[in-house]
CSV table of C-alpha atoms and ligand atoms in Angstrom, one decimal:
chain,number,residue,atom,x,y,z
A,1,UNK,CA,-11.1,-15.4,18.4
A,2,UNK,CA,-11.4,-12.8,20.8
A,3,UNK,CA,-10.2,-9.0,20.0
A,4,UNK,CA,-7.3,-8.9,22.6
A,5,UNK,CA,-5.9,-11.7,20.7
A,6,UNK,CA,-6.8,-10.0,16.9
A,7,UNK,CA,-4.8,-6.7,18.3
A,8,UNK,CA,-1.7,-8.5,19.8
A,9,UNK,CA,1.3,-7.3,17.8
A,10,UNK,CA,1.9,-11.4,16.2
A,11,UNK,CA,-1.5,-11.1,14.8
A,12,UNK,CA,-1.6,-7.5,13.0
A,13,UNK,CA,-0.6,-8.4,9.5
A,14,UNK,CA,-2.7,-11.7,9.5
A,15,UNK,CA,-6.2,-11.9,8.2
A,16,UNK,CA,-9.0,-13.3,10.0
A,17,UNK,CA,-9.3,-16.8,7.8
A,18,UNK,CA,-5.7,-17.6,8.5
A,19,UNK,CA,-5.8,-16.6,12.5
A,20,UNK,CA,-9.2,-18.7,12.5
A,21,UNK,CA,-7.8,-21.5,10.3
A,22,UNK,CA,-4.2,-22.1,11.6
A,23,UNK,CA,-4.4,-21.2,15.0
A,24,UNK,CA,-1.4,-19.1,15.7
A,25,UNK,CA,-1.9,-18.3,18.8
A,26,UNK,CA,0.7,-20.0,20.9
A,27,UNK,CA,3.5,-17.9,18.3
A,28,UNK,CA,4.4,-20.9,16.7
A,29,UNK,CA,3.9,-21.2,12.6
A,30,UNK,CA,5.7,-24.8,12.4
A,31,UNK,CA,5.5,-27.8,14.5
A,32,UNK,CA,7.8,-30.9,13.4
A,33,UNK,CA,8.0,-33.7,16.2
A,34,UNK,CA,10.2,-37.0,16.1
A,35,UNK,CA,9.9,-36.7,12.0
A,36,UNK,CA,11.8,-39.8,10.5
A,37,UNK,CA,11.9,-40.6,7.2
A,38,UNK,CA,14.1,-43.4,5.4
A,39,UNK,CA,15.2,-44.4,1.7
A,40,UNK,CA,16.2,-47.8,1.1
A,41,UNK,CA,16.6,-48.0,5.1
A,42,UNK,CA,18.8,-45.0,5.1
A,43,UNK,CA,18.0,-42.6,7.8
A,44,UNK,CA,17.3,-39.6,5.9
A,45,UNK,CA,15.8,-37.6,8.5
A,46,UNK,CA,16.2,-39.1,12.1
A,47,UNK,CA,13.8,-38.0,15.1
A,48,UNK,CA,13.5,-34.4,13.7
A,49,UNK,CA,12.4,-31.8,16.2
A,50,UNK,CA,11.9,-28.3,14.4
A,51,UNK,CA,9.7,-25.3,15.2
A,52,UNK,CA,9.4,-21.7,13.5
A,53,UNK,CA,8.2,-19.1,15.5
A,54,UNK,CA,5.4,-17.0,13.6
A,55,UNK,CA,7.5,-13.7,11.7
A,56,UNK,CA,10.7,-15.4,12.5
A,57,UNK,CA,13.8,-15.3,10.0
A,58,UNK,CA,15.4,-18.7,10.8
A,59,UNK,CA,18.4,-20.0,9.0
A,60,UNK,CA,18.9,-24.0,8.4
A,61,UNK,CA,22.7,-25.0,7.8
A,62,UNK,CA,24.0,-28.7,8.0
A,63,UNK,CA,26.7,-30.2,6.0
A,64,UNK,CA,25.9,-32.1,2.8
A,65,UNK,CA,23.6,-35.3,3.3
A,66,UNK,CA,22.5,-33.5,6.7
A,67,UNK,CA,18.9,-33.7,5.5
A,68,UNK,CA,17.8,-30.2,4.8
A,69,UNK,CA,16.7,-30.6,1.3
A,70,UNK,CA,14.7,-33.9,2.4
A,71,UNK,CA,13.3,-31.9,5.6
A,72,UNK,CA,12.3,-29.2,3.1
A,73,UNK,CA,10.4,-31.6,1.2
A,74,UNK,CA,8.1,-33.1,4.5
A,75,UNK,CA,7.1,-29.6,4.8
A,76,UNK,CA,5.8,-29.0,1.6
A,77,UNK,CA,4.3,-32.3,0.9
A,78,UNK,CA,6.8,-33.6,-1.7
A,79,UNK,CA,7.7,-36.3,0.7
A,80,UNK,CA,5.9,-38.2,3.3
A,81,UNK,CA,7.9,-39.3,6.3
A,82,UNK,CA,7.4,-42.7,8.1
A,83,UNK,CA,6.9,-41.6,11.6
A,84,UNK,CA,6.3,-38.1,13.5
A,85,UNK,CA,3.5,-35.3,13.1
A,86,UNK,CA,4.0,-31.8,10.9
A,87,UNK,CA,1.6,-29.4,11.7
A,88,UNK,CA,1.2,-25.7,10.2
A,89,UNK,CA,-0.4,-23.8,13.1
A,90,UNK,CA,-2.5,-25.6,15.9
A,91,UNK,CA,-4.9,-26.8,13.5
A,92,UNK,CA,-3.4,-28.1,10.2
A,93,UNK,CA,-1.9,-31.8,9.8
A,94,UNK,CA,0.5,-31.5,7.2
A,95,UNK,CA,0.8,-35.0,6.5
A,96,UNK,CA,-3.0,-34.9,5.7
A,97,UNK,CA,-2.3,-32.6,2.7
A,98,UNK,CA,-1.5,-33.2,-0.7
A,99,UNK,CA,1.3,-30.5,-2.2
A,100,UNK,CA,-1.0,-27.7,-4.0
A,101,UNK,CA,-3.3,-28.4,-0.6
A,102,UNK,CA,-0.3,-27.2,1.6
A,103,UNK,CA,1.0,-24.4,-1.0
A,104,UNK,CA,-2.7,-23.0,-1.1
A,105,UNK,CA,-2.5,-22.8,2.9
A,106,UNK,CA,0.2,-20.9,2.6
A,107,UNK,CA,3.4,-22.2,2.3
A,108,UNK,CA,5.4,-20.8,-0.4
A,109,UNK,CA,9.2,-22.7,-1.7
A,110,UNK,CA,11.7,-21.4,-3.9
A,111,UNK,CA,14.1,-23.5,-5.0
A,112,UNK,CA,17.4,-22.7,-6.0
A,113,UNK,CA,17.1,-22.2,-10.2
A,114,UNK,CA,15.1,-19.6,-10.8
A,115,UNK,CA,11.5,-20.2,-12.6
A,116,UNK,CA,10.3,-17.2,-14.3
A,117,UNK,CA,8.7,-16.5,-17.2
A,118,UNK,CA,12.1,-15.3,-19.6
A,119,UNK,CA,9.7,-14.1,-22.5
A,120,UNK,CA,7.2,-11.5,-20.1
A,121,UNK,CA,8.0,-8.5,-18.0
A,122,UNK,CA,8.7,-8.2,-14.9
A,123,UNK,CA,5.1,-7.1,-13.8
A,124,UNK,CA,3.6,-9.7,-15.9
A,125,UNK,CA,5.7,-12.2,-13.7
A,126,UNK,CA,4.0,-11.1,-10.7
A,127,UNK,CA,0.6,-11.1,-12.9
A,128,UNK,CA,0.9,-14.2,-13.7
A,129,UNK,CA,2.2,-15.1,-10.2
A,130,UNK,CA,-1.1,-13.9,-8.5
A,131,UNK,CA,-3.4,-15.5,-10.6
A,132,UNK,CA,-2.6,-18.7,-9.4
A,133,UNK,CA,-4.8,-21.5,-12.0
A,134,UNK,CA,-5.6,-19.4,-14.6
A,135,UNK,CA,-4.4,-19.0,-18.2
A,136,UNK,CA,-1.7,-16.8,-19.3
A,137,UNK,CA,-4.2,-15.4,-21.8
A,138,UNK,CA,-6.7,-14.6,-20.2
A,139,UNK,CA,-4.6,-13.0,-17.1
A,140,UNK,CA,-2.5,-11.0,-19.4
A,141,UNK,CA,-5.5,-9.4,-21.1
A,142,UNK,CA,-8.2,-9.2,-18.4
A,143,UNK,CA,-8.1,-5.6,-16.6
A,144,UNK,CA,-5.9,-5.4,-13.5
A,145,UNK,CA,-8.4,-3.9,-10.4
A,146,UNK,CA,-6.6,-0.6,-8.5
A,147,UNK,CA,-6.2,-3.4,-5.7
A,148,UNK,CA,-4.3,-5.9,-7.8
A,149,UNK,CA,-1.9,-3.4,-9.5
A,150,UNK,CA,-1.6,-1.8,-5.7
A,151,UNK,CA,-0.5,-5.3,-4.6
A,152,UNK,CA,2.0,-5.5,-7.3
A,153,UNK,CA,3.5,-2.5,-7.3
A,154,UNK,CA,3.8,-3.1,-3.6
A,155,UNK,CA,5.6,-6.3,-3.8
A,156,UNK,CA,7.8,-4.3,-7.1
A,157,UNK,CA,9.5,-2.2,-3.7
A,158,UNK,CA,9.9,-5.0,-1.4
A,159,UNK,CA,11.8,-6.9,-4.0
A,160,UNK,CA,13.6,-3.7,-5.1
A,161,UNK,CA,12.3,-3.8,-9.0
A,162,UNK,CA,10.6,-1.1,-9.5
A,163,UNK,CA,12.3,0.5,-12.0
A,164,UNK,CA,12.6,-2.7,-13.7
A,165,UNK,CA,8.9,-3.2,-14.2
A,166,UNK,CA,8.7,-3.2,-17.9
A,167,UNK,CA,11.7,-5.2,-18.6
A,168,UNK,CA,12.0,-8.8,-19.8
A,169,UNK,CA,12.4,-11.4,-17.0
A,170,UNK,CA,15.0,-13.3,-19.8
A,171,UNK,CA,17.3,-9.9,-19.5
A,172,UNK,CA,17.5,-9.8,-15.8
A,173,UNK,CA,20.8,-10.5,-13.9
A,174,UNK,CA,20.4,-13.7,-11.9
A,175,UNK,CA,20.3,-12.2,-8.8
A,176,UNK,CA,17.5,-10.1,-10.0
A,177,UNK,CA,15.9,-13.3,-11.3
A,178,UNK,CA,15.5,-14.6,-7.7
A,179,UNK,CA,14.2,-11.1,-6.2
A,180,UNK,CA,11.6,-11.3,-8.8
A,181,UNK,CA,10.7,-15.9,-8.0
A,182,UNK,CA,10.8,-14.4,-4.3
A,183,UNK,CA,9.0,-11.5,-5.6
A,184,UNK,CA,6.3,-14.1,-7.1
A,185,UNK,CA,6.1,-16.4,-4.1
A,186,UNK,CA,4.8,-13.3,-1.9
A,187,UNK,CA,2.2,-12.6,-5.0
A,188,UNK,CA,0.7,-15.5,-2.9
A,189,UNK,CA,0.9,-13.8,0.5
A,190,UNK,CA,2.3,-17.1,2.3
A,191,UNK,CA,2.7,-17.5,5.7
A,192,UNK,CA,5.9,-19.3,5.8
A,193,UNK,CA,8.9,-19.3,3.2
A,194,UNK,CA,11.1,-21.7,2.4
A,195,UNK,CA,14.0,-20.6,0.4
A,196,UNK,CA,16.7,-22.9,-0.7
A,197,UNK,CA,20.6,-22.0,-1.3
A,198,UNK,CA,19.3,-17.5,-2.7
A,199,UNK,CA,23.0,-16.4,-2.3
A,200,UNK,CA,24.3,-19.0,-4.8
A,201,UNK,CA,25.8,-17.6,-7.7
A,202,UNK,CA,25.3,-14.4,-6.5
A,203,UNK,CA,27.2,-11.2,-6.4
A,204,UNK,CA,28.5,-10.1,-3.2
A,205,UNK,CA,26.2,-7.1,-3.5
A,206,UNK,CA,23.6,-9.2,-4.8
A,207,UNK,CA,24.1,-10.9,-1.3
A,208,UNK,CA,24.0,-7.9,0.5
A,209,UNK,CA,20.4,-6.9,-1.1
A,210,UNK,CA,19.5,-11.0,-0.7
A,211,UNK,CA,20.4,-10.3,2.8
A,212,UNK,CA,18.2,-6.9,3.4
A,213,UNK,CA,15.1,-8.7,1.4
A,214,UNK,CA,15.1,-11.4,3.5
A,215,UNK,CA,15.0,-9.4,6.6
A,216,UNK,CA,12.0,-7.1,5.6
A,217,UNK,CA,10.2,-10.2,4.9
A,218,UNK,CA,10.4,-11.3,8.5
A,219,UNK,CA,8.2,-10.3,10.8
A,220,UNK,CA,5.3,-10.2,8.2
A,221,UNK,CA,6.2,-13.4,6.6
A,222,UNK,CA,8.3,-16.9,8.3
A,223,UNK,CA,10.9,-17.5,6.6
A,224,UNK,CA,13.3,-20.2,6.3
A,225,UNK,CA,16.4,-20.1,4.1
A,226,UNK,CA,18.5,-22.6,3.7
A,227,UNK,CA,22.6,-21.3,3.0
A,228,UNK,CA,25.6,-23.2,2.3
A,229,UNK,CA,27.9,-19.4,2.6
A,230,UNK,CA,28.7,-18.9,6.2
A,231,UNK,CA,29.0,-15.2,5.9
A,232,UNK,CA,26.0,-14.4,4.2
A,233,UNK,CA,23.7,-16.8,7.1
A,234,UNK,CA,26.0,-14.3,10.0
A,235,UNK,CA,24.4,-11.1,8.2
A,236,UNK,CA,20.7,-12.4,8.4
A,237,UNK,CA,21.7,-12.3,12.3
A,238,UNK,CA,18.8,-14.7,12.8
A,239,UNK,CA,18.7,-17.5,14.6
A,240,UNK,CA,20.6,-20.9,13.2
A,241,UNK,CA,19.8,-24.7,13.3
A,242,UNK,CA,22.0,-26.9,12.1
A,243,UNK,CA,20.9,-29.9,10.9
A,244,UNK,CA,23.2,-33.8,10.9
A,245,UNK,CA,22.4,-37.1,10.1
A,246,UNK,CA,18.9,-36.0,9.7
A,247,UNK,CA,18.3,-34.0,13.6
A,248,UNK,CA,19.4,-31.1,15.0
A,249,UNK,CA,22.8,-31.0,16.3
A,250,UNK,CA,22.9,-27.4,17.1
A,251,UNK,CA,20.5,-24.4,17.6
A,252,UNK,CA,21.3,-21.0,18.4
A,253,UNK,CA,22.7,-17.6,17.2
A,254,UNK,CA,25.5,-17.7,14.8
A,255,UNK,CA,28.2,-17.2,17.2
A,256,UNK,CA,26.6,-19.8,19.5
A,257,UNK,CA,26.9,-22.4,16.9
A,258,UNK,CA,30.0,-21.7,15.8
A,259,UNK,CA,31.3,-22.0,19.2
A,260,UNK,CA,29.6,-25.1,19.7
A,261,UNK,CA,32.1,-27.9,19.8
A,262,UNK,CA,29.3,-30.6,18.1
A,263,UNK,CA,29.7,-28.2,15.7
A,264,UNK,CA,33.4,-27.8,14.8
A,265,UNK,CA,33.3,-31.3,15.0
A,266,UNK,CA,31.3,-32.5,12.6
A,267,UNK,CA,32.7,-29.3,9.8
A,268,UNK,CA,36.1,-30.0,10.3
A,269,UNK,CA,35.3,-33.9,10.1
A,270,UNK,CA,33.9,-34.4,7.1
A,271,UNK,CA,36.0,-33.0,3.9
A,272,UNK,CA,32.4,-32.8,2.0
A,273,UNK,CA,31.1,-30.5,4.6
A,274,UNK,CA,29.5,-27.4,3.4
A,275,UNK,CA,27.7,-25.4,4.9
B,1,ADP,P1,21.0,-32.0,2.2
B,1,ADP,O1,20.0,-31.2,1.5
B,1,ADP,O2,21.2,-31.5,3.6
B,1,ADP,O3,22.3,-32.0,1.5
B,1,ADP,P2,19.3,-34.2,1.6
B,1,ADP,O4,18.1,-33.9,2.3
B,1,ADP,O5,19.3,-33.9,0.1
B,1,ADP,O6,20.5,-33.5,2.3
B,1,ADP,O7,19.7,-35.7,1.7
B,1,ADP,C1,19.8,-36.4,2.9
B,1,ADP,C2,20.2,-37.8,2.6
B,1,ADP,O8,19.1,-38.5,2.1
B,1,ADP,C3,21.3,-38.0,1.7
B,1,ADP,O9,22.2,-39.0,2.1
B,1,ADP,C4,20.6,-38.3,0.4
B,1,ADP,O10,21.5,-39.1,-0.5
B,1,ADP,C5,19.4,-39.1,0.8
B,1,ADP,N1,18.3,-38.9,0.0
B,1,ADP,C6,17.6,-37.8,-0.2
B,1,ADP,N2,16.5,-38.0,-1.0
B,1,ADP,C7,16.5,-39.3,-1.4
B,1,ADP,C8,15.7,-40.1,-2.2
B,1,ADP,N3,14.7,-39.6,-2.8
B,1,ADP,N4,16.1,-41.4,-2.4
B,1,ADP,C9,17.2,-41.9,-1.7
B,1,ADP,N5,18.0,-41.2,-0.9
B,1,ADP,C10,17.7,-39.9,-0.8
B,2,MG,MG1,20.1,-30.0,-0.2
Protein backbone atom coordinates (compact mmCIF):
# COMPACT_ATOMS: atom_id res chain seq x y z
CA UNK A 1 0.00 0.00 0.00
CA UNK A 2 1.88 2.89 -0.89
CA UNK A 3 1.59 6.39 1.21
CA UNK A 4 -0.06 8.51 -1.56
CA UNK A 5 -2.78 6.07 -1.41
CA UNK A 6 -2.83 5.88 2.83
CA UNK A 7 -3.18 9.93 2.58
CA UNK A 8 -5.93 10.17 -0.09
CA UNK A 9 -8.91 11.76 1.55
CA UNK A 10 -11.17 7.95 1.01
CA UNK A 11 -8.56 6.38 3.05
CA UNK A 12 -8.11 8.74 6.19
CA UNK A 13 -10.53 7.23 8.69
CA UNK A 14 -9.58 3.55 7.62
CA UNK A 15 -7.01 1.59 9.44
CA UNK A 16 -4.22 -0.16 7.77
CA UNK A 17 -5.77 -3.96 8.27
CA UNK A 18 -8.90 -2.97 6.60
CA UNK A 19 -7.12 -0.86 3.56
CA UNK A 20 -4.75 -3.99 3.30
CA UNK A 21 -7.52 -6.59 3.67
CA UNK A 22 -10.42 -5.13 1.57
CA UNK A 23 -8.79 -3.31 -0.95
CA UNK A 24 -10.59 -0.10 -1.30
CA UNK A 25 -8.88 1.39 -3.52
CA UNK A 26 -10.90 1.71 -6.63
CA UNK A 27 -13.69 3.75 -4.01
CA UNK A 28 -15.98 1.06 -4.18
CA UNK A 29 -17.06 -0.75 -0.64
CA UNK A 30 -19.68 -3.17 -2.39
CA UNK A 31 -19.67 -5.14 -5.49
CA UNK A 32 -22.95 -7.25 -6.38
CA UNK A 33 -22.99 -8.58 -10.12
CA UNK A 34 -25.86 -10.55 -12.01
CA UNK A 35 -26.95 -11.78 -8.24
CA UNK A 36 -30.11 -14.15 -8.70
CA UNK A 37 -31.53 -15.92 -6.13
CA UNK A 38 -34.97 -17.97 -6.26
CA UNK A 39 -37.51 -19.65 -3.73
CA UNK A 40 -39.60 -22.33 -4.91
CA UNK A 41 -38.63 -20.97 -8.53
CA UNK A 42 -39.71 -17.53 -7.71
CA UNK A 43 -37.36 -14.92 -8.83
CA UNK A 44 -36.54 -13.33 -5.68
CA UNK A 45 -33.77 -11.30 -6.79
CA UNK A 46 -33.22 -11.23 -10.69
CA UNK A 47 -29.68 -10.28 -12.32
CA UNK A 48 -28.93 -7.81 -9.38
CA UNK A 49 -26.33 -5.21 -10.28
CA UNK A 50 -25.52 -2.99 -6.98
CA UNK A 51 -22.46 -1.06 -5.95
CA UNK A 52 -21.76 1.30 -2.73
CA UNK A 53 -19.26 3.71 -3.13
CA UNK A 54 -16.83 3.67 0.06
CA UNK A 55 -18.44 6.69 2.71
CA UNK A 56 -21.53 6.81 0.60
CA UNK A 57 -25.09 7.36 2.21
CA UNK A 58 -27.19 5.39 -0.32
CA UNK A 59 -30.96 4.84 0.05
CA UNK A 60 -32.70 1.49 -1.30
CA UNK A 61 -36.52 1.99 -2.04
CA UNK A 62 -38.70 -0.61 -4.13
CA UNK A 63 -42.27 -1.48 -3.60
CA UNK A 64 -43.21 -4.52 -1.45
CA UNK A 65 -41.86 -7.99 -2.83
CA UNK A 66 -39.22 -5.70 -4.79
CA UNK A 67 -36.45 -7.77 -3.08
CA UNK A 68 -34.75 -5.44 -0.68
CA UNK A 69 -35.13 -7.44 2.37
CA UNK A 70 -33.90 -10.66 0.38
CA UNK A 71 -30.96 -8.47 -1.21
CA UNK A 72 -30.15 -7.45 2.40
CA UNK A 73 -29.81 -10.92 3.41
CA UNK A 74 -27.00 -11.95 0.32
CA UNK A 75 -25.08 -9.30 1.80
CA UNK A 76 -24.89 -10.37 5.13
CA UNK A 77 -24.73 -14.03 4.61
CA UNK A 78 -28.18 -14.95 5.75
CA UNK A 79 -28.96 -16.12 2.28
CA UNK A 80 -26.95 -17.54 -0.46
CA UNK A 81 -27.89 -16.69 -3.95
CA UNK A 82 -27.87 -19.23 -6.92
CA UNK A 83 -25.87 -17.31 -9.37
CA UNK A 84 -23.61 -13.92 -9.36
CA UNK A 85 -20.50 -12.81 -7.21
CA UNK A 86 -20.72 -10.36 -3.85
CA UNK A 87 -17.58 -8.97 -2.99
CA UNK A 88 -16.81 -6.56 0.07
CA UNK A 89 -13.78 -4.57 -1.29
CA UNK A 90 -11.42 -5.99 -4.09
CA UNK A 91 -10.42 -8.82 -2.04
CA UNK A 92 -13.35 -10.46 -0.06
CA UNK A 93 -15.90 -13.06 -1.62
CA UNK A 94 -18.85 -12.73 0.24
CA UNK A 95 -20.36 -15.80 -0.77
CA UNK A 96 -17.25 -17.53 0.82
CA UNK A 97 -18.27 -16.33 4.23
CA UNK A 98 -20.37 -17.63 6.83
CA UNK A 99 -22.58 -14.72 8.79
CA UNK A 100 -20.39 -13.92 12.01
CA UNK A 101 -17.33 -14.30 9.19
CA UNK A 102 -18.96 -11.31 7.19
CA UNK A 103 -20.25 -9.28 10.44
CA UNK A 104 -16.52 -9.64 11.91
CA UNK A 105 -15.29 -8.00 8.50
CA UNK A 106 -17.23 -5.38 9.05
CA UNK A 107 -20.48 -5.27 8.03
CA UNK A 108 -22.88 -4.23 10.56
CA UNK A 109 -27.29 -4.75 10.12
CA UNK A 110 -29.94 -3.40 12.08
CA UNK A 111 -33.08 -4.53 11.61
CA UNK A 112 -36.13 -2.87 12.09
CA UNK A 113 -37.20 -3.89 16.06
CA UNK A 114 -34.90 -2.75 18.15
CA UNK A 115 -32.48 -5.31 20.27
CA UNK A 116 -31.17 -3.79 23.35
CA UNK A 117 -30.58 -4.83 26.45
CA UNK A 118 -34.14 -3.21 28.39
CA UNK A 119 -32.69 -4.14 31.96
CA UNK A 120 -28.90 -2.10 31.52
CA UNK A 121 -27.96 1.43 30.89
CA UNK A 122 -27.40 2.96 28.15
CA UNK A 123 -23.51 2.79 28.42
CA UNK A 124 -23.69 -0.67 29.41
CA UNK A 125 -25.41 -1.20 25.98
CA UNK A 126 -22.57 0.09 24.17
CA UNK A 127 -20.34 -2.05 26.72
CA UNK A 128 -21.73 -4.90 26.06
CA UNK A 129 -21.95 -3.93 22.31
CA UNK A 130 -17.98 -3.69 22.05
CA UNK A 131 -17.15 -6.65 23.70
CA UNK A 132 -18.38 -8.67 21.06
CA UNK A 133 -18.15 -12.78 22.51
CA UNK A 134 -17.74 -12.19 25.86
CA UNK A 135 -19.97 -12.61 28.93
CA UNK A 136 -22.13 -10.02 30.32
CA UNK A 137 -20.41 -10.70 33.68
CA UNK A 138 -17.41 -10.40 33.13
CA UNK A 139 -17.66 -7.19 30.67
CA UNK A 140 -19.84 -5.35 33.12
CA UNK A 141 -17.28 -5.85 35.96
CA UNK A 142 -13.91 -5.84 34.28
CA UNK A 143 -12.29 -2.14 34.21
CA UNK A 144 -13.11 -0.01 31.21
CA UNK A 145 -9.40 1.25 29.62
CA UNK A 146 -9.37 5.40 29.09
CA UNK A 147 -9.55 4.13 25.31
CA UNK A 148 -12.68 2.05 25.62
CA UNK A 149 -14.66 4.62 27.72
CA UNK A 150 -13.17 7.39 25.10
CA UNK A 151 -14.75 5.21 22.34
CA UNK A 152 -18.00 5.10 24.05
CA UNK A 153 -18.49 8.30 25.11
CA UNK A 154 -17.60 9.15 21.57
CA UNK A 155 -20.19 7.11 19.95
CA UNK A 156 -22.78 8.60 23.25
CA UNK A 157 -22.43 12.16 20.83
CA UNK A 158 -22.84 10.71 17.52
CA UNK A 159 -25.93 8.98 18.51
CA UNK A 160 -26.99 12.10 20.52
CA UNK A 161 -27.32 10.15 24.18
CA UNK A 162 -25.16 11.59 26.14
CA UNK A 163 -27.13 12.80 28.69
CA UNK A 164 -28.95 9.66 28.68
CA UNK A 165 -25.94 7.60 29.69
CA UNK A 166 -27.08 6.29 32.98
CA UNK A 167 -30.54 5.51 32.03
CA UNK A 168 -32.29 2.17 31.43
CA UNK A 169 -32.36 1.11 27.73
CA UNK A 170 -36.22 -0.48 28.82
CA UNK A 171 -37.17 3.51 29.58
CA UNK A 172 -36.05 4.95 26.37
CA UNK A 173 -38.46 6.25 23.69
CA UNK A 174 -38.34 4.07 20.66
CA UNK A 175 -36.75 6.33 18.61
CA UNK A 176 -34.07 6.57 21.13
CA UNK A 177 -33.99 2.79 21.20
CA UNK A 178 -32.78 2.69 17.59
CA UNK A 179 -30.04 5.70 18.12
CA UNK A 180 -28.76 3.54 20.81
CA UNK A 181 -28.89 -0.46 18.31
CA UNK A 182 -27.28 2.10 15.64
CA UNK A 183 -25.35 3.40 18.49
CA UNK A 184 -24.17 -0.36 19.24
CA UNK A 185 -23.62 -1.42 15.57
CA UNK A 186 -20.80 1.47 15.33
CA UNK A 187 -19.31 -0.05 18.85
CA UNK A 188 -18.06 -2.38 16.09
CA UNK A 189 -16.56 0.24 13.79
CA UNK A 190 -18.15 -1.36 10.53
CA UNK A 191 -17.36 -0.50 7.29
CA UNK A 192 -20.73 -0.60 5.73
CA UNK A 193 -24.28 -0.36 7.41
CA UNK A 194 -27.19 -1.71 6.57
CA UNK A 195 -30.18 -0.28 8.20
CA UNK A 196 -33.66 -1.52 7.53
CA UNK A 197 -37.04 0.63 7.65
CA UNK A 198 -35.18 3.49 11.20
CA UNK A 199 -37.99 6.03 10.50
CA UNK A 200 -40.80 3.52 11.28
CA UNK A 201 -42.75 4.35 14.13
CA UNK A 202 -41.02 7.24 14.57
CA UNK A 203 -41.70 10.74 15.53
CA UNK A 204 -41.40 13.34 12.92
CA UNK A 205 -38.66 14.88 15.00
CA UNK A 206 -37.36 11.54 15.81
CA UNK A 207 -37.04 11.46 11.87
CA UNK A 208 -35.47 14.54 11.61
CA UNK A 209 -32.58 13.47 14.22
CA UNK A 210 -32.80 9.71 12.28
CA UNK A 211 -32.17 11.89 9.35
CA UNK A 212 -28.98 14.02 10.75
CA UNK A 213 -27.45 10.66 12.32
CA UNK A 214 -27.52 8.99 9.33
CA UNK A 215 -25.72 11.77 7.52
CA UNK A 216 -22.75 12.09 10.06
CA UNK A 217 -22.30 8.57 9.67
CA UNK A 218 -21.51 8.86 5.95
CA UNK A 219 -18.39 9.59 4.87
CA UNK A 220 -16.80 7.63 7.80
CA UNK A 221 -19.03 4.78 7.54
CA UNK A 222 -21.27 3.20 4.12
CA UNK A 223 -24.33 3.16 4.84
CA UNK A 224 -27.39 1.69 3.35
CA UNK A 225 -30.90 2.37 4.71
CA UNK A 226 -33.65 0.95 3.52
CA UNK A 227 -37.18 3.43 3.84
CA UNK A 228 -40.61 2.80 2.91
CA UNK A 229 -41.45 7.01 3.90
CA UNK A 230 -40.71 9.05 0.82
CA UNK A 231 -40.12 12.22 2.67
CA UNK A 232 -37.75 11.11 5.16
CA UNK A 233 -35.43 9.13 2.02
CA UNK A 234 -35.67 13.14 0.08
CA UNK A 235 -34.00 14.63 3.46
CA UNK A 236 -31.03 12.11 3.47
CA UNK A 237 -30.45 13.87 -0.08
CA UNK A 238 -28.38 10.77 -1.01
CA UNK A 239 -28.42 9.00 -3.81
CA UNK A 240 -31.61 6.45 -4.49
CA UNK A 241 -31.95 2.85 -6.08
CA UNK A 242 -34.99 1.51 -6.49
CA UNK A 243 -35.23 -1.96 -6.53
CA UNK A 244 -38.43 -4.28 -8.70
CA UNK A 245 -38.89 -7.70 -9.32
CA UNK A 246 -35.59 -8.37 -7.73
CA UNK A 247 -33.08 -5.56 -10.17
CA UNK A 248 -32.76 -2.17 -10.34
CA UNK A 249 -35.34 -0.25 -12.07
CA UNK A 250 -34.09 3.11 -11.26
CA UNK A 251 -30.97 4.85 -9.91
CA UNK A 252 -30.44 8.37 -9.17
CA UNK A 253 -31.15 11.36 -6.99
CA UNK A 254 -34.54 11.64 -5.48
CA UNK A 255 -35.88 13.91 -7.97
CA UNK A 256 -34.45 11.87 -10.79
CA UNK A 257 -36.36 8.87 -9.69
CA UNK A 258 -39.32 10.36 -9.07
CA UNK A 259 -39.37 11.76 -12.46
CA UNK A 260 -38.54 8.63 -13.96
CA UNK A 261 -41.51 7.30 -15.78
CA UNK A 262 -40.35 3.26 -14.84
CA UNK A 263 -40.85 4.72 -11.79
CA UNK A 264 -44.42 6.20 -11.64
CA UNK A 265 -45.25 3.28 -13.28
CA UNK A 266 -44.64 0.63 -11.29
CA UNK A 267 -45.99 2.96 -7.80
CA UNK A 268 -49.01 3.93 -9.25
CA UNK A 269 -49.49 0.25 -10.61
CA UNK A 270 -49.50 -1.80 -7.93
CA UNK A 271 -52.05 -0.82 -4.90
CA UNK A 272 -49.49 -2.74 -2.41
CA UNK A 273 -46.69 -0.41 -3.43
CA UNK A 274 -44.88 1.17 -0.62
CA UNK A 275 -42.15 2.64 -0.75
P1 LIG B 1 -39.03 -6.52 0.13
O1 LIG B 1 -38.15 -6.51 1.32
O2 LIG B 1 -38.58 -5.63 -0.96
O3 LIG B 1 -40.47 -6.27 0.49
P2 LIG B 1 -38.36 -9.33 0.07
O4 LIG B 1 -36.92 -9.37 -0.20
O5 LIG B 1 -38.80 -9.56 1.48
O6 LIG B 1 -39.00 -8.00 -0.51
O7 LIG B 1 -39.09 -10.44 -0.81
C1 LIG B 1 -38.94 -10.56 -2.20
C2 LIG B 1 -39.79 -11.73 -2.67
O8 LIG B 1 -39.21 -12.95 -2.29
C3 LIG B 1 -41.20 -11.70 -2.11
O9 LIG B 1 -42.10 -12.11 -3.11
C4 LIG B 1 -41.12 -12.71 -0.99
O10 LIG B 1 -42.38 -13.30 -0.77
C5 LIG B 1 -40.12 -13.71 -1.51
N1 LIG B 1 -39.34 -14.32 -0.43
C6 LIG B 1 -38.45 -13.70 0.37
N2 LIG B 1 -37.85 -14.55 1.21
C7 LIG B 1 -38.38 -15.77 0.95
C8 LIG B 1 -38.20 -17.08 1.49
N3 LIG B 1 -37.32 -17.33 2.47
N4 LIG B 1 -38.94 -18.08 0.97
C9 LIG B 1 -39.81 -17.86 -0.02
N5 LIG B 1 -40.04 -16.66 -0.58
C10 LIG B 1 -39.35 -15.62 -0.09
MG1 LIG C 1 -38.54 -6.06 3.31
Amino acid sequence: MSDILRRDRVFDFMVAREVEDLDLSHGTVLYMEDVSVSFDGFKAINGLNFYVDTGELRCVIGPNGAGKTTMMDIITGKTRPDTGSCWFGQRLNLLQMDEPEIAQAGIGRKFQKPTVFEHHSVFENLELAMAGPKTVWSTLTARLTPEEKGQIEEVLEVIGLQDESGRRAGSLSHGQKQWLEIGMLLMQDPLLLLVDEPAAGMTHQEMDRTVALLKSLAGKHSVVVVEHDMDFVRSLESRVTVLHQGGVLAEGSMDQVQNDPRVIEVYLGGADAEG
